[in-house]
């Protein structure tokens, strides 16, 4: 087991190094440099040259990359080219915001989707199953900018105004203020994500409910409730765990639209900004964080498998 | 995809507007005592651009607005477009406009706690002019040759040639005066301030919001009235509008024209519109065919139904233009008959130019701001009946900057209002002081000479004549289709008092602005 964990750790590190090289190379394939974007339509050939020199963009690519790596190794994550601030200061806030949004959304998704998926599986083919499936499909088929905007108009508009339209509040401003800003984006994201998890829970559970060991349990006279909750659910959840792990990565860096609609400063918008401004140091760190989330979440999911299904052993 | 998303958001905001009950903020007519005006937090929203607070490097309107609160200039531009004293109490021109001497107001305090002196002005200007600073505006603050402190409160600028508008140029956002000690580390200026403006920096989260608070030692005693101001970025205009209607914000800085009618329809809100000099233009490179032939340029100009285009793009909010950048907002605007659409004439001009069977060309437009794409698409349709076959390519702003902008191909440009006609004309037409994106200067040296003459004389009548001639030449022969100037649009709640929208809309002067007692954040 220990060997497995170390091996996975090394492979995660390798993936991150490869990603940093790919991101770096890809950014330089894009037309224009940070200097082009910083100076915008005020650029002159002289100011472009001067700025590229100041930002170190006139050096060979390999030198730029190695300089960045050298910084990271010594704990210097670099300066954002466009915002002229330490990357760590800029990323810190967005990371906290994204983590809060992702955590609350995942909790909401799990609390809603797993019970719904379980009920649907137990009642498969009946009207309740149909209602749950249709409902969750509705959630996934309405794009999040539509559901997000509708939530804003109805729940944050001047008539009800139960929640703020957007923005965020730091935890220091009080739990209530912090939470109130998160409710609508969490709702919008939950609507989108619930369908995946409901489907996976339902199909996973249906399969398990057909398996010989469940039949054995039934023959032994166990109640249906005990069969589902004690025997079947643990195994039936395996596919759902994979989906939830992938959702975590998505929530940490892939929800640009929701972050824009709710004016919520998270990692998704930051990555978009970094790409649009060719802000390589900012982009590198942001992408690495998201990539690390994906890989570590997947690793976590694999560990969870072993716990849910003791037959799985990692070597 | 993007288009449909935006459309949906607009429509949903419109529907919600219909559904909402009319909530009125009563604005009782009464006299207000000075004490009533004191205090409160003003919350303003914008949709983009809050990366840096460095006045030497910022290039977006929202950033210009924020540094206007933190810093002072030598001079400032009023909503009536007069140039009035700010840090400079008075100024005089010498040597026919080649030497400008500014007398500084005494006792003005920087936020860092010392007096503003001539050395600060000198240090700021020298830093902007230093090529190593790579300031985007090095070319936009006048032909400064030398700047020196005559004494503690006198600054003398010696220019490379006479320049009549120099005091007006000192109002531009880059000419904010920074305390010397702030100029040592230009990187730090992105998030710190060293100004003497009415507000000081409280908090800045780049890309999200900036909060400033009242500077107690501001040189205009009793000003500002507001305790604090927050500028927050809402990337999605429909959310921005909802936040405003729910009174989470008090003012929308720049309202998009399709949402403007909803501000007008909101009871208790003031919809603000002011004619400005902001425009989008079709740039036709005149150094190669087909646009080297003025008949082709004129033909394209004749295809444009300017009234219809203004209505379609900006909801009719704006004024028609004559293919040159001098709007009525500028002192030297010349009244010339506006070109009316004439497809017959356009067709025959094209035929004469040898394009009887039609002419196709590619026109590039960046996706931001939206006015560019709209103009390209509408022009394509308007010009088609005359024989133009325009292939519109819309591209992301980053690609546009790197591959299209100022590269000698036809594209849609976009320009904000400048303090003077000289500033915008030089930027557009002059090959050295500006860009000459139309590659027009080499074939029109006499027109460029007119611009140089006009900036170099202090004789207002002579300047007026030169600018009038130039505007006519540019209309008839120039390298741009420039159909209209858009009004600057803004919105605020009735409880926000004494705010005047400037034609340079980023000049958001909040010194006299105050909140009535029913403002949501009058206290704290």
PDB file of C-alpha atoms in Angstrom, chain B residues 59-170:
ATOM      1  CA  UNK B  59      -5.161  51.608 -20.139  1.00  0.00           C
ATOM      2  CA  UNK B  60      -8.788  50.914 -19.256  1.00  0.00           C
ATOM      3  CA  UNK B  61     -11.589  53.316 -18.399  1.00  0.00           C
ATOM      4  CA  UNK B  62     -12.366  51.711 -15.045  1.00  0.00           C
ATOM      5  CA  UNK B  63      -8.735  52.066 -13.986  1.00  0.00           C
ATOM      6  CA  UNK B  64      -8.630  55.693 -15.151  1.00  0.00           C
ATOM      7  CA  UNK B  65     -11.744  56.340 -13.086  1.00  0.00           C
ATOM      8  CA  UNK B  66     -10.160  54.875  -9.942  1.00  0.00           C
ATOM      9  CA  UNK B  67      -6.899  56.801 -10.248  1.00  0.00           C
ATOM     10  CA  UNK B  68      -8.935  59.998 -10.698  1.00  0.00           C
ATOM     11  CA  UNK B  69     -10.053  59.530  -7.079  1.00  0.00           C
ATOM     12  CA  UNK B  70      -6.594  58.701  -5.740  1.00  0.00           C
ATOM     13  CA  UNK B  71      -4.468  61.246  -7.572  1.00  0.00           C
ATOM     14  CA  UNK B  72      -4.540  64.849  -8.711  1.00  0.00           C
ATOM     15  CA  UNK B  73      -3.371  66.249 -12.038  1.00  0.00           C
ATOM     16  CA  UNK B  74      -1.946  69.687 -12.732  1.00  0.00           C
ATOM     17  CA  UNK B  75      -5.189  70.590 -14.449  1.00  0.00           C
ATOM     18  CA  UNK B  76      -8.602  69.024 -14.794  1.00  0.00           C
ATOM     19  CA  UNK B  77     -11.306  68.836 -17.420  1.00  0.00           C
ATOM     20  CA  UNK B  78     -14.818  69.921 -16.396  1.00  0.00           C
ATOM     21  CA  UNK B  79     -17.970  68.369 -17.853  1.00  0.00           C
ATOM     22  CA  UNK B  80     -18.216  71.544 -19.960  1.00  0.00           C
ATOM     23  CA  UNK B  81     -14.750  70.650 -21.256  1.00  0.00           C
ATOM     24  CA  UNK B  82     -13.068  73.671 -19.711  1.00  0.00           C
ATOM     25  CA  UNK B  83      -9.541  73.207 -18.415  1.00  0.00           C
ATOM     26  CA  UNK B  84      -9.439  74.377 -14.787  1.00  0.00           C
ATOM     27  CA  UNK B  85      -6.811  74.374 -12.015  1.00  0.00           C
ATOM     28  CA  UNK B  86      -6.146  71.242  -9.989  1.00  0.00           C
ATOM     29  CA  UNK B  87      -2.670  71.052  -8.429  1.00  0.00           C
ATOM     30  CA  UNK B  88      -1.659  73.985 -10.611  1.00  0.00           C
ATOM     31  CA  UNK B  89      -3.204  77.251  -9.517  1.00  0.00           C
ATOM     32  CA  UNK B  90      -2.338  79.063 -12.733  1.00  0.00           C
ATOM     33  CA  UNK B  91      -0.251  78.677 -15.865  1.00  0.00           C
ATOM     34  CA  UNK B  92       1.289  80.849 -18.540  1.00  0.00           C
ATOM     35  CA  UNK B  93       2.643  80.248 -22.014  1.00  0.00           C
ATOM     36  CA  UNK B  94       5.952  81.675 -23.198  1.00  0.00           C
ATOM     37  CA  UNK B  95       7.865  81.655 -26.465  1.00  0.00           C
ATOM     38  CA  UNK B  96       4.694  81.397 -28.537  1.00  0.00           C
ATOM     39  CA  UNK B  97       3.471  78.299 -26.726  1.00  0.00           C
ATOM     40  CA  UNK B  98       6.765  76.450 -26.541  1.00  0.00           C
ATOM     41  CA  UNK B  99       7.364  77.050 -22.834  1.00  0.00           C
ATOM     42  CA  UNK B 100       4.643  76.438 -20.246  1.00  0.00           C
ATOM     43  CA  UNK B 101       5.019  77.468 -16.620  1.00  0.00           C
ATOM     44  CA  UNK B 102       2.684  76.080 -13.953  1.00  0.00           C
ATOM     45  CA  UNK B 103       2.334  77.642 -10.498  1.00  0.00           C
ATOM     46  CA  UNK B 104       1.460  74.977  -7.926  1.00  0.00           C
ATOM     47  CA  UNK B 105      -1.143  75.416  -5.227  1.00  0.00           C
ATOM     48  CA  UNK B 106       0.635  75.627  -1.874  1.00  0.00           C
ATOM     49  CA  UNK B 107       0.042  73.324   1.046  1.00  0.00           C
ATOM     50  CA  UNK B 108      -1.517  70.435  -0.890  1.00  0.00           C
ATOM     51  CA  UNK B 109      -0.826  67.176   0.938  1.00  0.00           C
ATOM     52  CA  UNK B 110       0.043  63.781  -0.474  1.00  0.00           C
ATOM     53  CA  UNK B 111      -1.621  60.852   1.288  1.00  0.00           C
ATOM     54  CA  UNK B 112       1.855  59.840   2.448  1.00  0.00           C
ATOM     55  CA  UNK B 113       1.839  62.988   4.580  1.00  0.00           C
ATOM     56  CA  UNK B 114       3.958  65.642   2.914  1.00  0.00           C
ATOM     57  CA  UNK B 115       3.425  68.626   0.685  1.00  0.00           C
ATOM     58  CA  UNK B 116       3.193  68.358  -3.100  1.00  0.00           C
ATOM     59  CA  UNK B 117       6.142  70.242  -4.584  1.00  0.00           C
ATOM     60  CA  UNK B 118       7.504  70.958  -8.044  1.00  0.00           C
ATOM     61  CA  UNK B 119      10.035  68.128  -7.771  1.00  0.00           C
ATOM     62  CA  UNK B 120       7.194  65.608  -7.648  1.00  0.00           C
ATOM     63  CA  UNK B 121       5.795  66.927 -10.915  1.00  0.00           C
ATOM     64  CA  UNK B 122       9.227  66.814 -12.506  1.00  0.00           C
ATOM     65  CA  UNK B 123       9.915  63.280 -11.271  1.00  0.00           C
ATOM     66  CA  UNK B 124       6.526  62.025 -12.491  1.00  0.00           C
ATOM     67  CA  UNK B 125       6.957  63.510 -15.953  1.00  0.00           C
ATOM     68  CA  UNK B 126      10.509  62.276 -16.297  1.00  0.00           C
ATOM     69  CA  UNK B 127       9.442  58.770 -15.354  1.00  0.00           C
ATOM     70  CA  UNK B 128       6.678  58.770 -17.983  1.00  0.00           C
ATOM     71  CA  UNK B 129       9.122  60.024 -20.600  1.00  0.00           C
ATOM     72  CA  UNK B 130      11.849  57.526 -19.710  1.00  0.00           C
ATOM     73  CA  UNK B 131      11.699  54.854 -22.458  1.00  0.00           C
ATOM     74  CA  UNK B 132      12.572  52.208 -19.865  1.00  0.00           C
ATOM     75  CA  UNK B 133       9.248  52.862 -18.113  1.00  0.00           C
ATOM     76  CA  UNK B 134       7.490  51.674 -21.292  1.00  0.00           C
ATOM     77  CA  UNK B 135       4.534  53.889 -20.482  1.00  0.00           C
ATOM     78  CA  UNK B 136       1.844  53.391 -23.112  1.00  0.00           C
ATOM     79  CA  UNK B 137       1.272  57.126 -23.216  1.00  0.00           C
ATOM     80  CA  UNK B 138       4.755  58.427 -23.710  1.00  0.00           C
ATOM     81  CA  UNK B 139       3.592  59.913 -26.990  1.00  0.00           C
ATOM     82  CA  UNK B 140       0.339  61.302 -25.641  1.00  0.00           C
ATOM     83  CA  UNK B 141       1.436  63.933 -23.152  1.00  0.00           C
ATOM     84  CA  UNK B 142       2.712  66.476 -25.611  1.00  0.00           C
ATOM     85  CA  UNK B 143       6.109  67.059 -27.215  1.00  0.00           C
ATOM     86  CA  UNK B 144       7.935  67.596 -23.901  1.00  0.00           C
ATOM     87  CA  UNK B 145      11.634  68.243 -24.346  1.00  0.00           C
ATOM     88  CA  UNK B 146      12.526  69.241 -20.791  1.00  0.00           C
ATOM     89  CA  UNK B 147      10.762  69.672 -17.484  1.00  0.00           C
ATOM     90  CA  UNK B 148      12.297  71.458 -14.519  1.00  0.00           C
ATOM     91  CA  UNK B 149      11.458  72.819 -11.095  1.00  0.00           C
ATOM     92  CA  UNK B 150      12.012  76.569 -11.096  1.00  0.00           C
ATOM     93  CA  UNK B 151      11.345  76.725  -7.380  1.00  0.00           C
ATOM     94  CA  UNK B 152       9.380  74.720  -4.841  1.00  0.00           C
ATOM     95  CA  UNK B 153       6.058  75.597  -6.419  1.00  0.00           C
ATOM     96  CA  UNK B 154       6.869  76.402 -10.030  1.00  0.00           C
ATOM     97  CA  UNK B 155       7.306  73.886 -12.839  1.00  0.00           C
ATOM     98  CA  UNK B 156       8.503  74.788 -16.307  1.00  0.00           C
ATOM     99  CA  UNK B 157       7.963  72.597 -19.376  1.00  0.00           C
ATOM    100  CA  UNK B 158      10.009  73.311 -22.466  1.00  0.00           C
ATOM    101  CA  UNK B 159       8.489  71.670 -25.525  1.00  0.00           C
ATOM    102  CA  UNK B 160      10.060  70.651 -28.818  1.00  0.00           C
ATOM    103  CA  UNK B 161       7.696  73.053 -30.567  1.00  0.00           C
ATOM    104  CA  UNK B 162       4.811  75.333 -29.689  1.00  0.00           C
ATOM    105  CA  UNK B 163       1.779  73.409 -28.409  1.00  0.00           C
ATOM    106  CA  UNK B 164      -1.414  75.319 -27.730  1.00  0.00           C
ATOM    107  CA  UNK B 165      -3.303  72.556 -25.900  1.00  0.00           C
ATOM    108  CA  UNK B 166      -0.617  71.668 -23.389  1.00  0.00           C
ATOM    109  CA  UNK B 167      -2.660  72.560 -20.239  1.00  0.00           C
ATOM    110  CA  UNK B 168      -5.526  70.384 -21.544  1.00  0.00           C
ATOM    111  CA  UNK B 169      -3.174  67.468 -22.161  1.00  0.00           C
ATOM    112  CA  UNK B 170      -2.140  67.617 -18.504  1.00  0.00           C
TER     113      UNK B 170
END
